[in-house]
Short mmCIF file of C-alpha atoms and ligand atoms in Angstrom, two decimals:
data_model
loop_
_atom_site.label_atom_id
_atom_site.label_comp_id
_atom_site.label_asym_id
_atom_site.label_seq_id
_atom_site.Cartn_x
_atom_site.Cartn_y
_atom_site.Cartn_z
CA MET S 1 9.63 -8.71 -20.82
CA ILE S 2 7.77 -11.59 -19.20
CA PHE S 3 9.76 -12.82 -16.21
CA ASN S 4 8.17 -16.26 -15.89
CA GLN S 5 6.75 -17.30 -19.28
CA LEU S 6 5.45 -20.61 -18.00
CA GLN S 7 3.38 -19.16 -15.16
CA GLU S 8 2.44 -15.75 -16.52
CA LYS S 9 1.21 -17.12 -19.87
CA ILE S 10 -0.73 -19.95 -18.27
CA ASP S 11 -4.05 -20.73 -20.00
CA GLU S 12 -7.31 -20.13 -18.23
CA GLU S 13 -8.23 -23.74 -17.57
CA GLN S 14 -4.85 -24.58 -16.05
CA LEU S 15 -4.91 -21.43 -13.97
CA LEU S 16 -8.35 -22.20 -12.51
CA GLN S 17 -7.24 -25.73 -11.65
CA LEU S 18 -4.05 -24.44 -10.00
CA GLN S 19 -5.99 -21.83 -8.03
CA LEU S 20 -8.47 -24.41 -6.77
CA GLU S 21 -5.73 -26.81 -5.64
CA ARG S 22 -3.84 -24.04 -3.89
CA LEU S 23 -6.98 -22.64 -2.29
CA GLN S 24 -7.80 -26.07 -0.84
CA MET S 25 -4.26 -26.37 0.50
CA THR S 26 -4.53 -22.93 2.08
CA LEU S 27 -7.89 -23.79 3.66
CA ASN S 28 -6.46 -26.92 5.22
CA ARG S 29 -3.47 -24.96 6.48
CA VAL S 30 -5.48 -22.20 8.13
CA TYR S 31 -8.07 -24.59 9.54
CA ARG S 32 -5.36 -26.60 11.23
CA ASN S 33 -3.05 -23.78 12.31
CA VAL S 34 -4.91 -20.48 12.76
CA ALA S 35 -7.40 -20.42 15.65
CA PHE S 36 -9.21 -17.41 14.16
CA TYR S 37 -9.95 -19.26 10.91
CA LYS S 38 -10.84 -22.52 12.64
CA GLN S 39 -13.41 -20.69 14.74
CA THR S 40 -14.69 -18.65 11.80
CA LEU S 41 -15.14 -21.70 9.59
CA GLU S 42 -16.78 -23.70 12.36
CA ARG S 43 -19.15 -20.84 13.09
CA GLU S 44 -20.14 -20.79 9.40
CA LYS S 45 -20.35 -24.61 9.45
CA ILE S 46 -17.86 -24.89 6.58
CA MET S 47 -15.17 -27.57 6.54
CA PRO S 48 -12.17 -27.12 4.21
CA GLU S 49 -13.34 -30.07 2.09
CA ASP S 50 -16.70 -28.33 1.47
CA ILE S 51 -14.94 -25.88 -0.85
CA ARG S 52 -14.94 -27.92 -4.05
CA SER S 53 -14.85 -25.22 -6.69
CA LEU S 54 -13.68 -21.64 -7.04
CA ALA S 55 -17.34 -20.58 -7.00
CA ASP S 56 -17.49 -21.91 -3.43
CA LEU S 57 -15.00 -19.24 -2.40
CA LYS S 58 -17.97 -16.88 -2.01
CA ARG S 59 -19.22 -19.00 0.88
CA LEU S 60 -16.20 -18.10 2.97
CA PRO S 61 -16.48 -15.11 5.30
CA PHE S 62 -14.33 -12.02 4.74
CA THR S 63 -11.23 -11.17 6.75
CA THR S 64 -11.09 -7.51 7.76
CA ARG S 65 -8.43 -5.09 8.89
CA ALA S 66 -10.00 -5.15 12.37
CA ASP S 67 -9.52 -8.96 12.50
CA LEU S 68 -5.82 -8.52 11.75
CA VAL S 69 -5.36 -5.70 14.28
CA ALA S 70 -7.04 -7.86 16.93
CA ALA S 71 -4.60 -10.68 16.17
CA TYR S 72 -1.57 -8.52 17.12
CA PRO S 73 1.16 -9.57 16.97
CA TYR S 74 1.25 -13.25 15.92
CA ASN S 75 -2.22 -14.75 16.24
CA MET S 76 -2.84 -14.98 12.48
CA PHE S 77 0.42 -16.81 11.79
CA ALA S 78 -0.02 -20.30 10.36
CA VAL S 79 3.48 -21.53 11.22
CA PRO S 80 5.55 -21.43 14.42
CA LEU S 81 7.74 -18.38 14.83
CA ARG S 82 10.90 -20.42 14.26
CA ASP S 83 9.83 -20.91 10.63
CA ILE S 84 9.39 -17.17 10.09
CA VAL S 85 12.47 -15.48 8.64
CA ARG S 86 11.11 -11.96 8.12
CA LEU S 87 8.66 -9.75 9.98
CA HIS S 88 7.07 -6.61 8.57
CA SER S 89 4.20 -4.49 9.77
CA THR S 90 1.81 -1.78 8.68
CA SER S 91 2.60 1.65 10.07
CA GLY S 92 -0.15 1.46 12.70
CA THR S 93 0.70 5.07 13.46
CA VAL S 94 -0.55 5.09 17.02
CA GLY S 95 -2.74 2.06 17.56
CA LYS S 96 -1.54 -1.48 17.11
CA PRO S 97 -0.12 -2.27 13.68
CA ILE S 98 -0.70 -5.44 11.67
CA VAL S 99 2.31 -7.74 11.84
CA VAL S 100 3.01 -10.09 8.93
CA GLY S 101 5.51 -12.92 8.77
CA TYR S 102 7.26 -14.61 5.85
CA THR S 103 8.79 -18.08 5.72
CA LYS S 104 11.77 -18.77 3.45
CA ASN S 105 9.39 -20.02 0.76
CA ASP S 106 7.18 -16.94 1.17
CA LEU S 107 10.20 -14.69 0.66
CA ALA S 108 11.23 -16.55 -2.49
CA ARG S 109 7.70 -16.27 -3.97
CA TRP S 110 7.38 -12.61 -2.98
CA THR S 111 10.75 -11.90 -4.61
CA GLU S 112 9.60 -13.56 -7.81
CA CYS S 113 6.35 -11.55 -7.85
CA ALA S 114 8.29 -8.30 -7.41
CA ALA S 115 10.69 -9.38 -10.17
CA ARG S 116 7.69 -9.93 -12.47
CA VAL S 117 6.54 -6.36 -11.77
CA LEU S 118 9.92 -4.95 -12.74
CA ALA S 119 10.42 -7.19 -15.79
CA ALA S 120 6.98 -6.11 -17.06
CA ALA S 121 8.19 -2.50 -16.77
CA ASP S 122 11.20 -3.43 -18.94
CA VAL S 123 13.74 -3.35 -16.09
CA THR S 124 16.77 -5.57 -16.87
CA GLU S 125 20.18 -6.48 -15.46
CA HIS S 126 21.59 -3.44 -17.27
CA ASP S 127 19.60 -1.00 -15.13
CA VAL S 128 20.59 0.99 -12.07
CA VAL S 129 17.49 0.96 -9.88
CA GLN S 130 17.01 3.67 -7.24
CA ILE S 131 14.45 2.69 -4.62
CA ALA S 132 13.00 5.69 -2.80
CA HIS S 133 10.34 3.90 -0.75
CA HIS S 134 10.54 3.70 3.03
CA TYR S 135 13.02 1.15 4.31
CA ASP S 136 11.47 0.37 7.65
CA LEU S 137 8.89 -2.07 8.94
CA SER S 138 6.82 -1.54 5.80
CA THR S 139 7.25 -3.78 2.77
CA GLY S 140 7.80 -1.32 -0.12
CA GLY S 141 11.56 -0.85 -0.08
CA PHE S 142 12.51 -4.41 0.73
CA GLY S 143 10.05 -6.03 -1.70
CA PHE S 144 11.32 -4.06 -4.68
CA GLN S 145 14.92 -4.49 -3.54
CA GLN S 146 14.59 -8.29 -3.64
CA GLY S 147 12.80 -8.19 -7.01
CA ALA S 148 15.40 -5.91 -8.62
CA GLU S 149 18.27 -8.03 -7.31
CA ARG S 150 16.54 -11.15 -8.61
CA ILE S 151 16.54 -9.57 -12.07
CA GLY S 152 20.21 -8.75 -11.65
CA ALA S 153 19.84 -4.97 -11.76
CA SER S 154 22.18 -2.76 -9.70
CA VAL S 155 20.11 -1.52 -6.78
CA THR S 156 20.63 1.60 -4.74
CA PRO S 157 18.41 1.72 -1.64
CA ALA S 158 18.18 5.53 -1.53
CA ALA S 159 15.07 5.32 0.72
CA ALA S 160 12.24 7.84 0.98
CA ALA S 161 13.75 9.63 3.96
CA THR S 162 16.75 10.84 1.94
CA PRO S 163 16.29 14.53 1.00
CA ILE S 164 15.28 15.08 -2.59
CA GLU S 165 18.45 17.09 -3.42
CA LYS S 166 20.51 14.12 -2.32
CA GLN S 167 18.33 11.74 -4.34
CA ILE S 168 19.20 13.85 -7.40
CA ILE S 169 22.94 13.68 -6.69
CA ILE S 170 22.74 9.89 -6.33
CA MET S 171 20.66 9.65 -9.50
CA ARG S 172 23.15 11.71 -11.48
CA ASP S 173 26.35 10.18 -10.10
CA PHE S 174 25.17 6.56 -10.00
CA LYS S 175 23.54 6.94 -13.45
CA THR S 176 20.17 5.74 -12.17
CA THR S 177 17.91 4.53 -14.99
CA VAL S 178 14.91 3.31 -12.95
CA LEU S 179 13.14 5.17 -10.16
CA ILE S 180 10.88 3.24 -7.79
CA SER S 181 8.86 5.46 -5.45
CA THR S 182 5.47 6.90 -4.71
CA PRO S 183 4.13 9.13 -7.48
CA SER S 184 4.20 12.07 -5.07
CA LEU S 185 7.93 11.64 -4.47
CA ALA S 186 8.44 11.60 -8.25
CA LEU S 187 6.47 14.83 -8.47
CA ARG S 188 8.69 16.43 -5.83
CA LEU S 189 11.70 15.29 -7.84
CA ALA S 190 10.33 16.95 -10.99
CA HIS S 191 9.72 20.15 -9.06
CA GLU S 192 13.20 20.15 -7.53
CA LEU S 193 14.83 19.65 -10.95
CA GLU S 194 12.95 22.68 -12.23
CA GLU S 195 13.91 24.72 -9.16
CA LEU S 196 17.55 23.82 -9.76
CA LYS S 197 17.08 24.65 -13.46
CA LEU S 198 18.20 21.15 -14.44
CA HIS S 199 16.88 19.60 -17.65
CA PRO S 200 15.51 16.04 -17.17
CA GLU S 201 18.23 14.85 -19.56
CA TYR S 202 20.72 15.84 -16.86
CA LEU S 203 19.63 12.50 -15.37
CA PHE S 204 19.55 9.08 -17.04
CA LEU S 205 16.05 8.00 -15.99
CA ARG S 206 14.09 5.91 -18.47
CA VAL S 207 11.56 4.00 -16.32
CA GLY S 208 9.49 4.88 -13.24
CA VAL S 209 7.62 2.25 -11.20
CA PHE S 210 5.19 4.12 -9.01
CA GLY S 211 2.79 2.93 -6.32
CA GLY S 212 1.92 3.05 -2.63
CA GLU S 213 -0.87 5.57 -3.13
CA PRO S 214 -3.64 6.10 -5.67
CA TRP S 215 -2.68 8.24 -8.68
CA SER S 216 -4.25 9.30 -11.93
CA GLU S 217 -3.64 8.98 -15.65
CA GLN S 218 -3.13 12.77 -15.79
CA LEU S 219 -0.34 12.50 -13.25
CA ARG S 220 1.28 9.78 -15.36
CA VAL S 221 1.37 12.10 -18.37
CA GLU S 222 2.75 14.92 -16.23
CA LEU S 223 5.50 12.77 -14.69
CA GLU S 224 6.50 11.36 -18.08
CA ASN S 225 6.76 14.85 -19.57
CA ARG S 226 8.66 16.35 -16.68
CA LEU S 227 11.02 13.46 -15.93
CA HIS S 228 11.43 11.98 -19.43
CA LEU S 229 10.67 8.44 -18.35
CA LYS S 230 8.02 5.78 -18.96
CA ALA S 231 5.83 5.44 -15.86
CA PHE S 232 4.26 2.15 -14.67
CA ASP S 233 1.69 1.57 -11.94
CA ALA S 234 2.36 -1.12 -9.33
CA TYR S 235 -0.03 -2.24 -6.60
CA GLY S 236 0.64 -3.94 -3.31
CA LEU S 237 -0.29 -3.78 0.34
CA THR S 238 1.60 -5.05 3.34
CA GLU S 239 -1.23 -7.17 4.74
CA VAL S 240 -1.45 -9.29 1.57
CA ALA S 241 2.19 -9.36 0.39
CA GLY S 242 3.66 -5.92 -0.28
CA PRO S 243 4.76 -5.05 -3.83
CA GLY S 244 4.13 -7.78 -6.39
CA ILE S 245 0.38 -8.31 -6.15
CA ALA S 246 -0.48 -6.53 -9.40
CA SER S 247 1.24 -4.28 -11.90
CA GLU S 248 1.14 -2.91 -15.41
CA CYS S 249 2.69 -4.60 -18.43
CA GLU S 250 4.00 -2.80 -21.51
CA ALA S 251 0.40 -2.18 -22.69
CA ARG S 252 -0.31 -0.13 -19.54
CA GLU S 253 -4.04 -0.79 -19.74
CA GLY S 254 -4.64 -2.18 -16.29
CA LEU S 255 -2.60 -4.12 -13.74
CA HIS S 256 -2.13 -7.89 -14.09
CA VAL S 257 -2.76 -9.70 -10.81
CA ASN S 258 -0.29 -12.51 -10.06
CA GLU S 259 -3.19 -14.95 -10.03
CA ASP S 260 -1.08 -18.03 -9.38
CA HIS S 261 -0.52 -16.56 -5.89
CA PHE S 262 -3.59 -14.40 -5.25
CA ILE S 263 -7.27 -14.88 -6.03
CA VAL S 264 -8.82 -11.50 -6.75
CA GLU S 265 -12.49 -10.57 -6.29
CA ILE S 266 -14.41 -7.31 -6.54
CA VAL S 267 -17.30 -6.96 -4.09
CA ASP S 268 -19.93 -4.38 -3.33
CA PRO S 269 -18.50 -2.57 -0.28
CA ALA S 270 -21.96 -2.22 1.25
CA THR S 271 -23.41 -5.70 0.75
CA GLY S 272 -20.29 -7.83 0.19
CA GLU S 273 -21.90 -9.30 -2.95
CA SER S 274 -19.54 -10.25 -5.78
CA LEU S 275 -19.50 -7.85 -8.71
CA GLU S 276 -19.02 -8.57 -12.40
CA PRO S 277 -15.93 -7.54 -14.40
CA GLY S 278 -16.26 -3.88 -15.35
CA GLU S 279 -18.20 -3.03 -12.18
CA GLN S 280 -16.41 -0.90 -9.63
CA GLY S 281 -16.15 -2.15 -6.06
CA GLU S 282 -13.81 -3.17 -3.25
CA LEU S 283 -10.76 -5.30 -4.02
CA VAL S 284 -10.65 -8.55 -2.06
CA PHE S 285 -7.68 -10.94 -2.08
CA THR S 286 -7.18 -14.52 -1.00
CA THR S 287 -3.55 -15.63 -0.77
CA ILE S 288 -3.09 -19.18 -2.06
CA THR S 289 0.63 -19.86 -1.64
CA LYS S 290 1.54 -18.08 1.58
CA GLU S 291 2.73 -20.26 4.45
CA GLY S 292 3.37 -17.71 7.21
CA PHE S 293 0.45 -15.34 6.94
CA PRO S 294 -2.30 -16.72 4.68
CA LEU S 295 -5.45 -14.64 4.26
CA LEU S 296 -8.93 -15.64 3.14
CA ARG S 297 -10.96 -12.98 1.31
CA TYR S 298 -9.16 -9.97 2.78
CA ARG S 299 -11.05 -6.70 2.27
CA THR S 300 -8.45 -4.15 1.17
CA GLY S 301 -10.62 -1.01 1.26
CA ASP S 302 -9.27 -0.14 -2.21
CA ILE S 303 -11.78 0.58 -4.98
CA ALA S 304 -11.13 -0.74 -8.51
CA CYS S 305 -12.73 -2.98 -11.14
CA LEU S 306 -11.74 -6.13 -13.01
CA ILE S 307 -11.04 -5.57 -16.69
CA PRO S 308 -13.13 -8.05 -18.71
CA ALA S 309 -11.01 -8.63 -21.84
CA PRO S 310 -7.67 -10.45 -22.03
CA CYS S 311 -4.58 -8.26 -22.52
CA ARG S 312 -2.72 -8.01 -25.83
CA CYS S 313 0.61 -8.75 -24.06
CA GLY S 314 -0.27 -12.47 -23.90
CA ARG S 315 -0.21 -12.83 -20.11
CA GLY S 316 -2.91 -15.16 -18.85
CA PHE S 317 -3.57 -13.24 -15.63
CA ARG S 318 -6.58 -10.95 -15.38
CA ARG S 319 -6.17 -7.23 -14.89
CA ILE S 320 -7.57 -4.74 -12.42
CA SER S 321 -8.03 -1.04 -13.11
CA ARG S 322 -6.10 1.66 -11.30
CA ILE S 323 -7.15 2.20 -7.69
CA VAL S 324 -9.74 4.95 -7.88
CA GLY S 325 -10.42 5.49 -4.18
CA ARG S 326 -11.02 4.02 -0.75
CA THR S 327 -14.02 2.66 1.12
CA ASP S 328 -12.74 4.29 4.31
CA ASP S 329 -10.95 7.49 5.32
CA LEU S 330 -7.37 6.19 5.04
CA ILE S 331 -5.02 9.10 4.34
CA PHE S 332 -1.99 8.73 2.07
CA TYR S 333 0.70 11.18 3.18
CA ARG S 334 4.29 11.20 1.96
CA GLY S 335 4.50 7.45 1.51
CA LYS S 336 2.75 6.67 4.82
CA LYS S 337 -0.81 5.62 5.51
CA ILE S 338 -2.76 7.00 8.45
CA PHE S 339 -6.32 6.67 9.67
CA PRO S 340 -7.85 9.74 11.37
CA SER S 341 -8.70 7.46 14.29
CA GLU S 342 -4.96 7.00 14.88
CA ILE S 343 -4.46 10.75 15.14
CA GLU S 344 -7.39 10.80 17.54
CA THR S 345 -5.68 8.24 19.77
CA LEU S 346 -2.53 10.33 19.75
CA LEU S 347 -4.44 13.48 20.76
CA LEU S 348 -6.10 11.68 23.61
CA SER S 349 -2.73 10.42 24.85
CA ILE S 350 -1.77 14.01 25.69
CA PRO S 351 -3.27 15.11 29.02
CA GLY S 352 -5.66 18.03 28.67
CA LEU S 353 -6.41 17.58 24.97
CA THR S 354 -9.68 16.28 23.54
CA ALA S 355 -10.44 14.72 20.20
CA HIS S 356 -11.87 17.79 18.50
CA TYR S 357 -9.73 18.10 15.44
CA GLN S 358 -9.60 18.47 11.69
CA ILE S 359 -6.95 17.31 9.24
CA ILE S 360 -6.24 19.50 6.24
CA LEU S 361 -4.13 18.14 3.41
CA GLU S 362 -2.70 20.54 0.87
CA ARG S 363 -0.17 20.47 -1.88
CA LEU S 364 2.25 23.36 -1.45
CA GLY S 365 4.27 23.56 -4.61
CA GLU S 366 4.88 19.84 -5.20
CA GLU S 367 5.07 19.01 -1.53
CA ASP S 368 2.18 17.57 0.47
CA MET S 369 1.53 19.20 3.82
CA LEU S 370 -0.69 17.93 6.61
CA GLU S 371 -2.09 20.49 9.02
CA LEU S 372 -3.75 19.25 12.17
CA GLN S 373 -6.14 21.77 13.68
CA VAL S 374 -7.01 21.02 17.28
CA GLU S 375 -9.63 22.73 19.42
CA LEU S 376 -8.34 23.77 22.80
CA PRO S 377 -10.50 22.77 25.74
CA ARG S 378 -11.95 25.83 27.51
CA ASP S 379 -9.90 25.31 30.68
CA LEU S 380 -6.65 25.54 28.73
CA LEU S 381 -7.56 28.93 27.26
CA THR S 382 -6.36 30.67 30.41
CA ASP S 383 -2.91 29.09 30.12
CA SER S 384 -0.05 31.37 29.19
CA LEU S 385 1.02 31.63 25.59
CA LYS S 386 4.24 29.90 26.52
CA ASP S 387 2.37 26.92 27.98
CA LEU S 388 0.26 26.65 24.86
CA GLU S 389 3.34 26.75 22.67
CA LEU S 390 4.84 23.96 24.75
CA LEU S 391 1.68 21.92 24.31
CA ARG S 392 1.70 22.53 20.56
CA ASP S 393 5.37 21.54 20.27
CA ARG S 394 4.77 18.38 22.25
CA LEU S 395 1.97 17.38 19.91
CA LEU S 396 4.04 18.33 16.89
CA ASN S 397 7.01 16.24 17.99
CA LYS S 398 4.85 13.26 18.77
CA LEU S 399 3.02 13.36 15.46
CA GLU S 400 6.15 13.96 13.38
CA GLU S 401 7.89 11.13 15.16
CA GLU S 402 5.00 8.75 14.43
CA LEU S 403 4.69 9.81 10.79
CA GLY S 404 8.35 10.36 10.00
CA ALA S 405 7.31 13.46 8.04
CA PRO S 406 6.80 17.15 8.77
CA VAL S 407 3.34 18.39 9.80
CA LYS S 408 1.81 21.65 11.01
CA ILE S 409 -0.25 22.07 14.16
CA LEU S 410 -2.75 24.85 14.68
CA LEU S 411 -4.45 25.24 18.04
CA VAL S 412 -7.86 26.85 17.66
CA GLU S 413 -10.56 28.10 20.04
CA PRO S 414 -13.28 25.81 21.36
CA LYS S 415 -16.05 25.09 18.81
CA ALA S 416 -14.03 26.76 16.04
CA LEU S 417 -14.18 23.57 13.98
CA ALA S 418 -17.87 22.73 14.25
CA GLN S 419 -19.58 23.71 11.03
CA THR S 420 -22.56 26.04 11.04
CA GLY S 421 -25.81 24.22 11.63
CA THR S 422 -24.16 20.90 12.37
CA ALA S 423 -22.23 19.54 15.27
CA LYS S 424 -20.44 17.08 13.04
CA ILE S 425 -16.91 17.97 12.03
CA ASN S 426 -15.64 16.84 8.67
CA ARG S 427 -12.46 15.19 9.94
CA VAL S 428 -10.44 15.25 6.75
CA ILE S 429 -10.30 17.97 4.13
CA ASP S 430 -8.13 16.90 1.24
CA LYS S 431 -7.30 19.82 -1.05
CA ARG S 432 -4.64 17.96 -3.02
CA LYS S 433 -5.31 17.03 -6.62
CA GLY S 434 -4.03 14.34 -9.01
ZN1 LIG N 1 -0.68 -7.13 -20.39
#
């Protein structure tokens, strides 16, 4: 179903005109209200009125993750705090997170975008929607919650932290028809059902809306076969808006971007040059309706391409491909995102430890496991076994607390991690597949 026929079926000419008007409004807003953008635009000698066409967008500098971290907590806000009604943030495991703020209007638009995602996946007021994303400072749980309520579905905020056995009991007893989660949580669910020798028809699932981490077409087929549901891909990131930026329609041949709210570009990650539809590169978004936290040309680090042809569903918005990778070393682990540099900061916060480490990601059964191997400094080698165990437990507790998920810690001898012939340690070894 198309949630908002008028907007989502907009013709190209009208859409481009709407985008230009909204971009100009956004430029005026950030120039007046966000010191970072005022300085950036002045440095580039660009005034808001110089941007006269959508092609001029390319003249604007990019906004990076580092810019947003540096603005912690409120320096990128374009309205006074009294106009902000909701605050979310990225996990920012150890370092400073990115804080985003929504005005009342922002919340209403975000809710509509999330409702479009669910309507496109055929979710209706007759559905019982179980949301198994994190309900915390991140946007996943709340964004989908608002969207599902807007549609009139019955929502159960089961949350990612709820054990999988309990998720199954809720699903069965509440007659859940729609599961919203990461694909890896869905995989754990499939595994648990098999362990419990329960047929998928024991549940009432018919639709899965999965996102929050990159996943493959093979995994879609697997999840559909094992859970007896139709699986849809949804894309969002907290910095730009959370869920509702792009998602699949019934054709499931790419994700429509809500282009009346976001301008999408694909750029070469190395040169920043714009790429043509069909060419793979980094996704860049400009928000054009946000009041609280507007962003110009935000580099997401996600790799995808624009799909050149229009979609057979009749929506006027262009599509992006699945996310195929990252430009950086961001790790997706059990619904959380972590940079190795954040783990490094945590290690260095413990007296005596150094930042010689390696992260190993494995899939054990259907469960992801992160093992952090840490080299012991030479002077700690003489410590008693008990002291070393205490040190390991301290690190374990700290890391699990930050991640909200189980991890393993292995303390190894000095230089154990350096590879033969090279001093450089490969920080992340990801052995998971799909
Ligand atoms: Zn479509």
